[in-house]
Amino acid sequence: MPKSPRKRALSSPHDALFQWTFSQREHAVGLLKAALPPPLVAAVRWGTLRVEKGSST
């Protein structure tokens, strides 16, 4: 029987790391600031960033 999409996503360490990182505001901010181009980083109001409930699929 195939695994559910949620179990399949969490079976990968990369998916688990991504979910863990983006479930914590301070880690998400740091990662986004490092990955996004400087003009976009400068345009974002980082104080408004908040964690939202969502799907892992």
Short mmCIF file of C-alpha atoms in Angstrom, two decimals:
data_model
loop_
_atom_site.label_atom_id
_atom_site.label_comp_id
_atom_site.label_asym_id
_atom_site.label_seq_id
_atom_site.Cartn_x
_atom_site.Cartn_y
_atom_site.Cartn_z
CA MET A 1 0.00 0.00 0.00
CA PRO A 2 1.47 3.45 -0.93
CA LYS A 3 2.46 5.84 1.82
CA SER A 4 0.33 8.90 2.44
CA PRO A 5 1.75 12.15 0.95
CA ARG A 6 2.47 13.47 4.45
CA LYS A 7 4.48 10.38 5.49
CA ARG A 8 6.28 10.35 2.14
CA ALA A 9 7.30 14.03 2.55
CA LEU A 10 8.56 13.50 6.09
CA SER A 11 10.53 10.40 5.16
CA SER A 12 13.11 12.61 3.46
CA PRO A 13 15.59 14.35 5.76
CA HIS A 14 15.61 17.31 3.38
CA ASP A 15 11.85 17.77 3.74
CA ALA A 16 12.09 17.50 7.52
CA LEU A 17 14.89 20.09 7.59
CA PHE A 18 12.93 22.46 5.36
CA GLN A 19 9.81 22.12 7.52
CA TRP A 20 11.77 22.58 10.74
CA THR A 21 13.64 25.64 9.42
CA PHE A 22 10.56 27.40 8.12
CA SER A 23 8.52 26.63 11.23
CA GLN A 24 10.81 28.91 13.24
CA ARG A 25 10.67 32.57 12.30
CA GLU A 26 14.27 33.45 13.18
CA HIS A 27 15.67 30.59 11.09
CA ALA A 28 13.37 31.36 8.17
CA VAL A 29 14.43 35.02 8.17
CA GLY A 30 18.12 34.12 8.19
CA LEU A 31 17.77 31.61 5.39
CA LEU A 32 15.67 33.92 3.23
CA LYS A 33 18.08 36.83 3.73
CA ALA A 34 20.99 34.61 2.68
CA ALA A 35 19.20 33.17 -0.37
CA LEU A 36 17.32 36.15 -1.82
CA PRO A 37 18.89 38.87 -3.98
CA PRO A 38 19.90 41.99 -1.99
CA PRO A 39 17.30 44.31 -3.58
CA LEU A 40 14.53 41.93 -2.54
CA VAL A 41 15.97 41.55 0.97
CA ALA A 42 15.98 45.33 1.28
CA ALA A 43 12.34 45.56 0.14
CA VAL A 44 10.93 43.01 2.60
CA ARG A 45 9.53 44.20 5.93
CA TRP A 46 11.01 41.36 8.01
CA GLY A 47 9.08 42.33 11.13
CA THR A 48 5.84 41.32 9.41
CA LEU A 49 6.97 37.77 8.66
CA ARG A 50 5.01 35.19 10.63
CA VAL A 51 4.64 31.44 10.66
CA GLU A 52 1.35 30.23 9.18
CA LYS A 53 -0.25 26.84 9.53
CA GLY A 54 -0.17 24.98 6.26
CA SER A 55 0.10 21.73 4.45
CA SER A 56 3.24 19.64 4.23
CA THR A 57 2.22 18.29 0.82
#
